[in-house]
Tab-separated table of C-alpha atoms and ligand atoms in Angstrom:
chain	number	residue	atom	x	y	z
A	1	UNK	CA	0.000	0.000	0.000
A	2	UNK	CA	1.255	3.488	-0.741
A	3	UNK	CA	1.994	5.774	2.169
A	4	UNK	CA	-0.389	8.648	2.620
A	5	UNK	CA	0.845	12.105	3.519
A	6	UNK	CA	-2.512	13.259	4.828
A	7	UNK	CA	-6.019	12.211	5.743
A	8	UNK	CA	-7.423	14.045	2.732
A	9	UNK	CA	-5.427	11.715	0.445
A	10	UNK	CA	-6.827	8.752	2.353
A	11	UNK	CA	-10.374	10.043	2.207
A	12	UNK	CA	-10.220	10.693	-1.504
A	13	UNK	CA	-9.034	7.109	-2.137
A	14	UNK	CA	-11.870	5.899	0.061
A	15	UNK	CA	-14.476	7.910	-1.784
A	16	UNK	CA	-13.211	6.728	-5.150
A	17	UNK	CA	-13.642	3.158	-3.906
A	18	UNK	CA	-9.928	2.272	-3.999
A	19	UNK	CA	-9.498	1.976	-0.253
A	20	UNK	CA	-11.450	0.963	2.852
A	21	UNK	CA	-10.737	1.805	6.458
A	22	UNK	CA	-10.528	-1.932	7.184
A	23	UNK	CA	-7.779	-2.434	4.623
A	24	UNK	CA	-5.946	0.591	5.969
A	25	UNK	CA	-6.083	-0.766	9.528
A	26	UNK	CA	-4.837	-4.147	8.253
A	27	UNK	CA	-1.958	-2.373	6.547
A	28	UNK	CA	-0.918	-0.498	9.711
A	29	UNK	CA	-1.241	-3.666	11.809
A	30	UNK	CA	1.016	-5.416	9.320
A	31	UNK	CA	3.590	-2.631	9.614
A	32	UNK	CA	3.447	-2.967	13.391
A	33	UNK	CA	3.881	-6.745	13.223
A	34	UNK	CA	6.822	-6.459	10.886
A	35	UNK	CA	8.660	-3.635	12.589
A	36	UNK	CA	7.664	-3.299	16.215
A	37	UNK	CA	9.863	-6.132	17.439
A	38	UNK	CA	12.886	-4.031	16.498
A	39	UNK	CA	11.588	-0.491	16.911
A	40	UNK	CA	9.711	-0.993	20.217
A	41	UNK	CA	7.420	1.935	19.415
A	42	UNK	CA	4.147	0.373	20.604
A	43	UNK	CA	3.668	-1.020	24.108
A	44	UNK	CA	0.153	-2.317	23.399
A	45	UNK	CA	-1.618	-2.874	20.110
A	46	UNK	CA	-5.418	-2.804	20.153
A	47	UNK	CA	-5.715	-5.132	17.200
A	48	UNK	CA	-9.205	-6.591	17.594
A	49	UNK	CA	-10.732	-3.277	18.595
A	50	UNK	CA	-9.117	-1.460	15.679
A	51	UNK	CA	-10.371	-4.090	13.230
A	52	UNK	CA	-13.914	-3.975	14.657
A	53	UNK	CA	-13.918	-0.209	14.697
A	54	UNK	CA	-12.692	-0.038	11.106
A	55	UNK	CA	-15.722	-2.037	9.960
A	56	UNK	CA	-18.035	0.310	11.833
A	57	UNK	CA	-16.373	3.349	10.252
A	58	UNK	CA	-16.581	1.760	6.803
A	59	UNK	CA	-20.317	1.297	7.184
A	60	UNK	CA	-20.697	4.852	8.510
A	61	UNK	CA	-18.885	6.069	5.392
A	62	UNK	CA	-21.298	4.034	3.280
A	63	UNK	CA	-24.335	5.671	4.841
A	64	UNK	CA	-22.688	9.105	4.958
A	65	UNK	CA	-22.710	9.476	8.731
A	66	UNK	CA	-18.952	9.284	9.312
A	67	UNK	CA	-17.064	11.893	11.360
A	68	UNK	CA	-14.276	14.229	10.213
A	69	UNK	CA	-11.507	11.810	11.095
A	70	UNK	CA	-12.891	8.734	9.363
A	71	UNK	CA	-9.872	6.922	7.942
A	72	UNK	CA	-7.360	8.314	10.422
A	73	UNK	CA	-5.448	5.702	12.399
A	74	UNK	CA	-3.906	7.163	15.533
A	75	UNK	CA	-1.440	5.975	18.166
A	76	UNK	CA	-1.363	7.492	21.643
A	77	UNK	CA	1.607	8.069	23.906
A	78	UNK	CA	1.504	6.091	27.152
A	79	UNK	CA	0.524	9.171	29.165
A	80	UNK	CA	-3.123	9.403	28.113
A	81	UNK	CA	-6.039	7.837	29.925
A	82	UNK	CA	-8.108	5.582	27.673
A	83	UNK	CA	-10.871	3.796	29.539
A	84	UNK	CA	-10.218	0.095	30.243
A	85	UNK	CA	-6.809	0.272	28.562
A	86	UNK	CA	-3.415	0.179	30.266
A	87	UNK	CA	-1.787	3.476	31.256
A	88	UNK	CA	1.712	3.205	32.597
A	89	UNK	CA	3.651	6.354	31.657
A	90	UNK	CA	6.357	3.822	30.672
A	91	UNK	CA	7.003	3.300	34.391
A	92	UNK	CA	7.234	0.224	36.602
A	93	UNK	CA	5.307	2.048	39.300
A	94	UNK	CA	2.098	1.887	37.233
A	95	UNK	CA	2.415	-1.765	36.291
A	96	UNK	CA	-1.015	-3.310	35.874
A	97	UNK	CA	-2.879	-0.004	36.003
A	98	UNK	CA	-5.848	0.556	33.692
A	99	UNK	CA	-7.628	3.852	33.104
A	100	UNK	CA	-11.103	4.303	34.469
A	101	UNK	CA	-11.967	7.099	32.076
A	102	UNK	CA	-10.838	8.545	28.731
A	103	UNK	CA	-8.867	11.757	28.275
A	104	UNK	CA	-10.930	14.530	26.683
A	105	UNK	CA	-8.559	14.922	23.736
A	106	UNK	CA	-8.674	11.189	22.963
A	107	UNK	CA	-12.459	11.036	23.334
A	108	UNK	CA	-12.849	13.880	20.833
A	109	UNK	CA	-10.779	11.963	18.286
A	110	UNK	CA	-12.885	8.846	18.793
A	111	UNK	CA	-16.085	10.866	18.483
A	112	UNK	CA	-14.925	11.942	15.026
A	113	UNK	CA	-14.284	8.300	14.054
A	114	UNK	CA	-10.531	8.164	14.384
A	115	UNK	CA	-9.252	4.689	15.222
A	116	UNK	CA	-6.944	4.273	18.205
A	117	UNK	CA	-4.507	1.529	17.262
A	118	UNK	CA	-2.334	1.345	20.356
A	119	UNK	CA	-0.316	2.785	23.200
A	120	UNK	CA	3.171	4.095	22.491
A	121	UNK	CA	6.500	3.931	24.268
A	122	UNK	CA	8.015	7.097	25.778
A	123	UNK	CA	10.415	8.277	28.447
A	124	UNK	CA	9.119	7.487	31.928
A	125	UNK	CA	6.558	10.121	32.913
A	126	UNK	CA	7.610	12.061	29.792
A	127	UNK	CA	10.962	12.949	31.364
A	128	UNK	CA	13.729	12.636	28.827
A	129	UNK	CA	14.890	13.485	25.335
A	130	UNK	CA	15.743	10.087	23.878
A	131	UNK	CA	13.141	7.530	24.954
A	132	UNK	CA	15.930	5.715	26.811
A	133	UNK	CA	14.278	6.339	30.184
A	134	UNK	CA	11.439	3.907	29.513
A	135	UNK	CA	10.845	0.911	31.774
A	136	UNK	CA	10.184	-0.964	28.506
A	137	UNK	CA	13.558	-0.189	26.969
A	138	UNK	CA	14.401	2.312	24.251
A	139	UNK	CA	12.542	2.907	21.019
A	140	UNK	CA	14.712	2.857	17.906
A	141	UNK	CA	14.713	5.501	15.185
A	142	UNK	CA	13.329	3.999	11.944
A	143	UNK	CA	15.738	6.192	9.926
A	144	UNK	CA	18.726	4.538	11.618
A	145	UNK	CA	17.996	1.857	14.158
A	146	UNK	CA	21.215	2.394	16.067
A	147	UNK	CA	19.919	5.848	17.009
A	148	UNK	CA	17.289	7.295	19.329
A	149	UNK	CA	14.021	8.648	17.911
A	150	UNK	CA	14.139	11.561	20.379
A	151	UNK	CA	11.950	11.913	23.428
A	152	UNK	CA	9.961	11.875	25.348
A	153	UNK	CA	7.352	11.047	22.671
A	154	UNK	CA	9.870	8.785	20.904
A	155	UNK	CA	7.553	5.838	20.293
A	156	UNK	CA	4.968	8.218	18.864
A	157	UNK	CA	7.387	9.700	16.317
A	158	UNK	CA	8.930	6.352	15.381
A	159	UNK	CA	5.442	4.908	14.810
A	160	UNK	CA	4.461	7.619	12.318
A	161	UNK	CA	7.856	7.525	10.584
A	162	UNK	CA	7.545	3.740	10.158
A	163	UNK	CA	3.949	4.081	8.933
A	164	UNK	CA	2.556	2.097	11.833
A	165	UNK	CA	-0.111	4.790	12.161
A	166	UNK	CA	-0.992	8.010	10.380
A	167	UNK	CA	-0.758	10.392	13.352
A	168	UNK	CA	0.368	10.174	16.976
A	169	UNK	CA	-0.783	12.118	19.989
A	170	UNK	CA	2.086	13.017	22.277
A	171	UNK	CA	2.686	15.486	25.062
A	172	UNK	CA	5.069	18.432	25.027
A	173	UNK	CA	6.291	19.885	28.306
A	174	UNK	CA	9.661	21.085	27.019
A	175	UNK	CA	9.927	19.798	23.470
A	176	UNK	CA	8.747	16.208	23.649
A	177	UNK	CA	6.715	16.421	20.487
A	178	UNK	CA	8.943	18.735	18.440
A	179	UNK	CA	12.301	17.103	19.127
A	180	UNK	CA	11.210	13.543	18.205
A	181	UNK	CA	9.426	14.952	15.137
A	182	UNK	CA	12.693	16.632	14.104
A	183	UNK	CA	14.699	13.423	14.673
A	184	UNK	CA	12.270	11.381	12.587
A	185	UNK	CA	11.587	13.828	9.718
A	186	UNK	CA	8.026	14.715	10.759
A	187	UNK	CA	5.828	17.647	11.727
A	188	UNK	CA	5.511	18.173	15.503
A	189	UNK	CA	3.014	20.718	16.794
A	190	UNK	CA	2.881	22.018	20.337
A	191	UNK	CA	-0.174	24.269	20.622
A	192	UNK	CA	-0.609	27.196	22.995
A	193	UNK	CA	-0.714	26.188	26.673
A	194	UNK	CA	-4.381	25.675	27.580
A	195	UNK	CA	-5.554	25.250	23.976
A	196	UNK	CA	-6.283	21.548	24.572
A	197	UNK	CA	-7.722	20.009	27.722
A	198	UNK	CA	-5.237	18.181	29.940
A	199	UNK	CA	-7.986	16.069	31.495
A	200	UNK	CA	-6.697	12.524	31.283
A	201	UNK	CA	-3.095	13.490	30.517
A	202	UNK	CA	-0.844	12.186	33.298
A	203	UNK	CA	0.690	15.297	34.855
A	204	UNK	CA	4.423	15.943	34.672
A	205	UNK	CA	4.722	19.737	35.111
A	206	UNK	CA	1.215	21.143	35.055
A	207	UNK	CA	2.033	24.723	34.119
A	208	UNK	CA	4.033	23.518	31.091
A	209	UNK	CA	2.244	20.366	29.888
A	210	UNK	CA	0.524	20.506	26.508
A	211	UNK	CA	-1.039	17.857	24.331
A	212	UNK	CA	0.800	17.754	20.997
A	213	UNK	CA	0.518	16.206	17.563
A	214	UNK	CA	3.035	14.298	15.448
A	215	UNK	CA	2.086	13.934	11.800
A	216	UNK	CA	3.454	13.768	8.274
A	217	UNK	CA	1.754	16.981	7.180
A	218	UNK	CA	0.682	20.360	8.533
A	219	UNK	CA	-2.734	19.530	7.131
A	220	UNK	CA	-3.217	16.577	9.482
A	221	UNK	CA	-1.800	18.530	12.413
A	222	UNK	CA	-4.320	21.311	11.770
A	223	UNK	CA	-7.274	18.978	11.517
A	224	UNK	CA	-6.406	17.004	14.640
A	225	UNK	CA	-5.811	20.231	16.569
A	226	UNK	CA	-9.208	21.519	15.495
A	227	UNK	CA	-10.875	18.360	16.788
A	228	UNK	CA	-9.057	18.218	20.131
A	229	UNK	CA	-8.993	21.931	21.066
A	230	UNK	CA	-11.477	23.958	23.018
A	231	UNK	CA	-13.151	24.327	26.368
A	232	UNK	CA	-13.820	21.347	28.550
A	233	UNK	CA	-15.866	21.070	31.730
A	234	UNK	CA	-13.283	18.668	33.165
A	235	UNK	CA	-10.339	21.082	32.950
A	236	UNK	CA	-10.936	24.586	34.197
A	237	UNK	CA	-7.553	25.760	32.907
A	238	UNK	CA	-8.524	25.257	29.255
A	239	UNK	CA	-9.034	28.437	27.318
A	240	UNK	CA	-12.647	29.388	26.688
A	241	UNK	CA	-11.615	31.020	23.424
A	242	UNK	CA	-13.406	30.079	20.249
A	243	UNK	CA	-11.443	27.450	18.314
A	244	UNK	CA	-10.664	28.681	14.783
A	245	UNK	CA	-11.149	26.404	11.801
A	246	UNK	CA	-7.546	25.302	11.807
A	247	UNK	CA	-8.112	23.003	8.867
A	248	UNK	CA	-8.664	26.029	6.607
A	249	UNK	CA	-5.260	27.373	7.486
A	250	UNK	CA	-4.024	28.174	3.993
A	251	UNK	CA	-4.003	31.930	4.315
A	252	UNK	CA	-0.857	32.300	2.193
A	253	UNK	CA	-0.010	35.511	3.974
A	254	UNK	CA	3.338	37.268	3.882
A	255	UNK	CA	4.871	37.419	7.342
A	256	UNK	CA	7.340	39.386	9.347
A	257	UNK	CA	9.728	36.785	10.689
A	258	UNK	CA	12.556	37.120	13.180
A	259	UNK	CA	15.415	34.630	13.367
A	260	UNK	CA	16.876	34.331	16.814
A	261	UNK	CA	20.568	35.150	16.441
A	262	UNK	CA	21.566	33.537	19.743
A	263	UNK	CA	20.308	30.163	18.593
A	264	UNK	CA	22.163	30.235	15.291
A	265	UNK	CA	25.381	31.434	16.911
A	266	UNK	CA	25.252	28.876	19.700
A	267	UNK	CA	28.444	26.764	20.082
A	268	UNK	CA	26.438	23.610	20.557
A	269	UNK	CA	24.624	23.912	17.229
A	270	UNK	CA	25.470	21.421	14.508
A	271	UNK	CA	26.780	23.159	11.346
A	272	UNK	CA	24.440	21.363	8.990
A	273	UNK	CA	21.379	22.303	11.037
A	274	UNK	CA	22.609	25.889	11.046
A	275	UNK	CA	22.809	25.799	7.243
A	276	UNK	CA	19.342	24.275	7.058
A	277	UNK	CA	17.866	27.167	9.040
A	278	UNK	CA	19.773	29.656	6.890
A	279	UNK	CA	18.398	27.985	3.788
A	280	UNK	CA	14.851	28.346	5.098
A	281	UNK	CA	15.533	32.012	5.834
A	282	UNK	CA	16.791	32.607	2.293
A	283	UNK	CA	13.789	30.894	0.845
A	284	UNK	CA	11.426	32.967	3.003
A	285	UNK	CA	13.103	36.148	1.798
A	286	UNK	CA	12.891	35.114	-1.809
A	287	UNK	CA	9.182	34.534	-1.297
A	288	UNK	CA	8.608	38.119	-0.137
A	289	UNK	CA	8.413	37.469	3.570
A	290	UNK	CA	10.357	39.928	5.680
A	291	UNK	CA	13.077	38.233	7.705
A	292	UNK	CA	15.227	40.069	10.231
A	293	UNK	CA	17.717	39.080	12.882
A	294	UNK	CA	16.376	39.386	16.434
A	295	UNK	CA	18.017	38.978	19.816
A	296	UNK	CA	16.825	36.968	22.741
A	297	UNK	CA	19.136	37.778	25.599
A	298	UNK	CA	17.686	35.224	28.026
A	299	UNK	CA	18.530	32.122	25.987
A	300	UNK	CA	21.081	30.906	28.546
A	301	UNK	CA	18.480	31.100	31.310
A	302	UNK	CA	15.649	29.160	29.707
A	303	UNK	CA	17.014	25.696	30.431
A	304	UNK	CA	17.831	26.290	34.115
A	305	UNK	CA	14.466	27.985	34.609
A	306	UNK	CA	12.692	25.120	32.907
A	307	UNK	CA	14.508	22.433	34.886
A	308	UNK	CA	14.016	24.106	38.281
A	309	UNK	CA	10.316	24.704	37.748
A	310	UNK	CA	9.438	21.423	36.039
A	311	UNK	CA	11.305	19.420	38.683
A	312	UNK	CA	9.404	21.292	41.392
A	313	UNK	CA	6.059	20.605	39.748
A	314	UNK	CA	7.000	16.996	39.022
A	315	UNK	CA	7.977	16.320	42.633
A	316	UNK	CA	4.531	17.450	43.685
A	317	UNK	CA	2.590	15.748	40.861
A	318	UNK	CA	4.355	12.421	41.311
A	319	UNK	CA	3.729	12.268	45.052
A	320	UNK	CA	0.440	10.534	44.260
A	321	UNK	CA	2.291	7.381	43.200
A	322	UNK	CA	2.695	5.983	46.670
A	323	UNK	CA	1.778	2.315	46.369
A	324	UNK	CA	-1.657	2.945	47.851
A	325	UNK	CA	-3.721	4.294	45.009
A	326	UNK	CA	-2.096	3.127	41.806
A	327	UNK	CA	0.049	0.372	40.354
A	328	UNK	CA	2.567	-1.640	42.343
A	329	UNK	CA	2.858	-1.896	46.111
A	330	UNK	CA	5.945	-3.126	47.930
A	331	UNK	CA	5.402	-5.652	50.704
A	332	UNK	CA	5.950	-4.216	54.157
A	333	UNK	CA	4.092	-4.055	57.466
A	334	UNK	CA	5.301	-0.527	58.019
A	335	UNK	CA	3.449	2.164	56.048
A	336	UNK	CA	6.373	4.538	55.683
A	337	UNK	CA	8.662	1.727	54.661
A	338	UNK	CA	6.067	0.608	52.082
A	339	UNK	CA	5.992	4.104	50.534
A	340	UNK	CA	9.771	4.240	50.383
A	341	UNK	CA	10.326	0.837	48.859
A	342	UNK	CA	7.473	1.257	46.364
A	343	UNK	CA	8.851	4.561	45.142
A	344	UNK	CA	12.493	3.455	45.163
A	345	UNK	CA	11.720	0.358	43.143
A	346	UNK	CA	8.910	1.739	41.028
A	347	UNK	CA	10.563	4.871	39.638
A	348	UNK	CA	13.559	4.907	37.320
A	349	UNK	CA	16.767	6.905	37.798
A	350	UNK	CA	15.805	10.052	35.892
A	351	UNK	CA	12.399	10.370	37.518
A	352	UNK	CA	14.005	9.997	40.956
A	353	UNK	CA	16.588	12.626	40.038
A	354	UNK	CA	13.800	15.072	39.154
A	355	UNK	CA	11.752	14.289	42.277
A	356	UNK	CA	14.797	14.886	44.469
A	357	UNK	CA	15.779	18.075	42.625
A	358	UNK	CA	12.201	19.312	42.823
A	359	UNK	CA	11.895	18.518	46.511
A	360	UNK	CA	15.165	20.332	47.130
A	361	UNK	CA	14.200	23.524	45.260
A	362	UNK	CA	10.882	23.595	47.108
A	363	UNK	CA	12.394	22.978	50.550
A	364	UNK	CA	11.953	25.754	53.096
A	365	UNK	CA	15.604	26.835	53.126
A	366	UNK	CA	16.046	26.947	49.369
A	367	UNK	CA	12.598	27.907	48.122
A	368	UNK	CA	13.417	31.559	47.516
A	369	UNK	CA	16.858	30.913	46.119
A	370	UNK	CA	15.612	28.496	43.458
A	371	UNK	CA	11.866	28.248	43.039
A	372	UNK	CA	10.927	31.897	43.546
A	373	UNK	CA	13.942	33.015	41.536
A	374	UNK	CA	13.041	30.733	38.672
A	375	UNK	CA	9.447	32.013	38.694
A	376	UNK	CA	10.794	35.536	38.343
A	377	UNK	CA	13.098	34.566	35.513
A	378	UNK	CA	10.182	32.822	33.836
A	379	UNK	CA	8.369	36.144	33.856
A	380	UNK	CA	11.391	37.920	32.331
A	381	UNK	CA	11.627	35.289	29.594
A	382	UNK	CA	7.947	35.684	28.877
A	383	UNK	CA	8.152	39.474	28.754
A	384	UNK	CA	11.128	39.453	26.420
A	385	UNK	CA	9.498	36.893	24.120
A	386	UNK	CA	6.196	38.748	24.034
A	387	UNK	CA	8.001	41.946	23.186
A	388	UNK	CA	9.436	40.277	20.104
A	389	UNK	CA	5.919	39.369	19.017
A	390	UNK	CA	4.912	43.040	19.127
A	391	UNK	CA	7.119	43.414	16.094
A	392	UNK	CA	7.248	39.961	14.511
A	393	UNK	CA	4.584	37.421	13.574
A	394	UNK	CA	6.866	34.411	13.692
A	395	UNK	CA	10.194	33.515	15.281
A	396	UNK	CA	12.444	30.940	13.661
A	397	UNK	CA	15.243	28.815	15.141
A	398	UNK	CA	16.598	25.281	14.919
A	399	UNK	CA	14.457	22.686	16.728
A	400	UNK	CA	17.436	20.778	18.112
A	401	UNK	CA	21.191	21.382	18.450
A	402	UNK	CA	21.983	18.005	16.833
A	403	UNK	CA	20.401	15.294	14.735
A	404	UNK	CA	19.467	11.914	16.258
A	405	UNK	CA	22.298	10.563	18.422
A	406	UNK	CA	23.274	6.945	19.034
A	407	UNK	CA	21.467	4.914	21.659
A	408	UNK	CA	23.617	4.909	24.798
A	409	UNK	CA	25.814	7.870	23.750
A	410	UNK	CA	24.580	10.415	26.282
A	411	UNK	CA	22.266	8.359	28.451
A	412	UNK	CA	24.564	8.673	31.443
A	413	UNK	CA	25.175	12.383	31.032
A	414	UNK	CA	22.039	14.175	32.232
A	415	UNK	CA	23.412	17.660	31.527
A	416	UNK	CA	24.189	16.765	27.931
A	417	UNK	CA	20.704	15.275	27.643
A	418	UNK	CA	19.106	18.452	29.045
A	419	UNK	CA	21.003	20.505	26.465
A	420	UNK	CA	18.980	18.721	23.786
A	421	UNK	CA	16.044	20.887	24.886
A	422	UNK	CA	17.900	24.173	24.514
A	423	UNK	CA	15.740	25.603	21.744
A	424	UNK	CA	12.421	23.953	22.502
A	425	UNK	CA	11.788	24.867	26.155
A	426	UNK	CA	11.277	28.591	25.529
A	427	UNK	CA	7.827	27.938	24.031
A	428	UNK	CA	6.777	25.991	27.133
A	429	UNK	CA	8.252	28.460	29.600
A	430	UNK	CA	6.229	31.190	27.860
A	431	UNK	CA	3.190	29.086	26.876
A	432	UNK	CA	3.235	29.978	23.171
A	433	UNK	CA	2.627	27.602	20.258
A	434	UNK	CA	5.580	26.131	18.356
A	435	UNK	CA	6.061	23.690	15.542
A	436	UNK	CA	8.937	21.662	14.163
A	437	UNK	CA	8.922	21.073	10.436
A	438	UNK	CA	11.258	18.743	8.574
A	439	UNK	CA	13.933	20.305	6.387
A	440	UNK	CA	16.118	17.733	4.619
A	441	UNK	CA	18.733	15.395	6.026
A	442	UNK	CA	22.348	15.770	7.131
A	443	UNK	CA	25.338	14.018	5.529
A	444	UNK	CA	24.441	10.829	7.382
A	445	UNK	CA	20.893	10.841	6.078
A	446	UNK	CA	19.437	11.943	9.414
A	447	UNK	CA	16.449	14.320	9.368
A	448	UNK	CA	16.784	17.942	10.504
A	449	UNK	CA	14.016	20.127	11.918
A	450	UNK	CA	13.347	23.836	11.859
A	451	UNK	CA	11.283	25.402	14.634
A	452	UNK	CA	8.753	28.195	14.251
A	453	UNK	CA	7.002	29.945	17.127
A	454	UNK	CA	4.201	32.473	17.210
A	455	UNK	CA	2.311	34.412	19.846
A	456	UNK	CA	-0.288	32.686	22.010
A	457	UNK	CA	-3.373	31.366	20.218
A	458	UNK	CA	-1.933	32.078	16.793
A	459	UNK	CA	-1.642	28.475	15.607
A	460	UNK	CA	-3.430	29.409	12.406
A	461	UNK	CA	-0.593	31.581	11.127
A	462	UNK	CA	1.968	29.148	12.477
A	463	UNK	CA	0.414	26.376	10.400
A	464	UNK	CA	0.110	28.650	7.379
A	465	UNK	CA	3.770	29.653	7.321
A	466	UNK	CA	4.856	26.050	8.024
A	467	UNK	CA	2.787	24.861	5.132
A	468	UNK	CA	4.235	27.503	2.827
A	469	UNK	CA	7.763	26.387	3.721
A	470	UNK	CA	7.014	22.688	3.273
A	471	UNK	CA	5.230	23.266	-0.029
A	472	UNK	CA	8.194	25.224	-1.305
A	473	UNK	CA	10.570	22.447	-0.243
A	474	UNK	CA	8.498	19.779	-1.947
A	475	UNK	CA	8.375	21.783	-5.166
A	476	UNK	CA	12.085	22.449	-5.244
A	477	UNK	CA	13.648	19.125	-4.352
B	501	LIG	N1	13.237	16.625	27.419
B	501	LIG	C1	12.453	17.461	28.279
B	501	LIG	C2	12.447	16.897	29.677
B	501	LIG	O1	13.036	15.916	29.886
B	501	LIG	C3	11.074	17.632	27.742
B	501	LIG	C4	10.134	16.582	28.106
B	501	LIG	C5	8.745	16.811	27.633
B	501	LIG	O2	8.472	17.731	26.853
B	501	LIG	N2	7.847	16.013	28.163
B	501	LIG	O3	11.890	17.426	30.569
């Protein structure tokens, strides 16, 4: 079967009678069977359900009652609640746990007749940049199986890249959708904070967490965003703003774009990625967009701010995993001892590192020195970023400092691993939408990503400019 770039291609084959949803599901299941043993992208495959559902959707298509996403096969990162299905956040501590309800974003996809094909591997509790922190072992990058697919939504990106599903739903707290998308040659969209309900998304750092989309095209990202976004009675933090028709995003406007000089001049940036961003800039100029250099003086502070605040929030959010309410419970007659052993055995190294760091920065003696300070710096970062958007519609930078690295190369060097998030965390610290779009491959054939950001709630223009860039690339290569 040919690979489809977007749902509209799928739907037009369906309406011309060349394709059925059942045959499409069979195809994806076959891809999973052939490749998952090596790639380790899916932790559970809902084979029978997907097959049954595909027949239902086919008959709905026949009698013209099918929803917008009929024909879309979706995988979900192991951080989303899906009623009566396992939810483990790729952690031992949640072994055996099944969700009692379905996340709002997932329910909205189902209501539009998308088919959920399985649960995908990720870094434990979405903490990591390589998918190596999973209790189920690493996911491999389909472009080069000796390399990581990125993280934390690594399984989700690998699954789309290997055509095991059309789209994946991931989460992005500091880059977890954009960085894996960049490493696997895909589109990764992190919407504005609060655009999509977090009800049913296992919390990592609540003031940063966003539901994100990994797809092959901006078109699919727009459509899935449109379906998932909008107010929700189960999450009072979701924006009440009207959701625009993202799927009609082709505005073809000319934009004022700023490229962030500090990102392109950064020592850690790979030369080929730098050239890729420069190439995009040249192309934008030649297409009558205005592109100017801008400065973002707080770049060096975004990572420390992000890691202090997310660790603090994580230490609080993860306190609920105590052996009493969820998952595994260590054997002990002493309650305190039971908590300790459950948490020591149930959590992996990186999660424990974050819980301890978070507990430390929130402790009475250090609260002001770290947590309060980081909150203040967060405000400065937000102010400086928002100021740039008074003048520019879009900001452009690399998505990642490097292309996909080898499995095992930096696993034991947390600082090096955190540096992977250098360019992506700004959008989460501020709460603005950001997207990674694929732009060619390096000399080893590894995909490179370019990141675009816009002001809050401006996903429409972000998708429009991304689409213009991708269309240009496809026409010229
Ligand atoms: N790599 C970052 C971290 O480890 C981002 C994770 C994410 O976005 N969930 O925190």
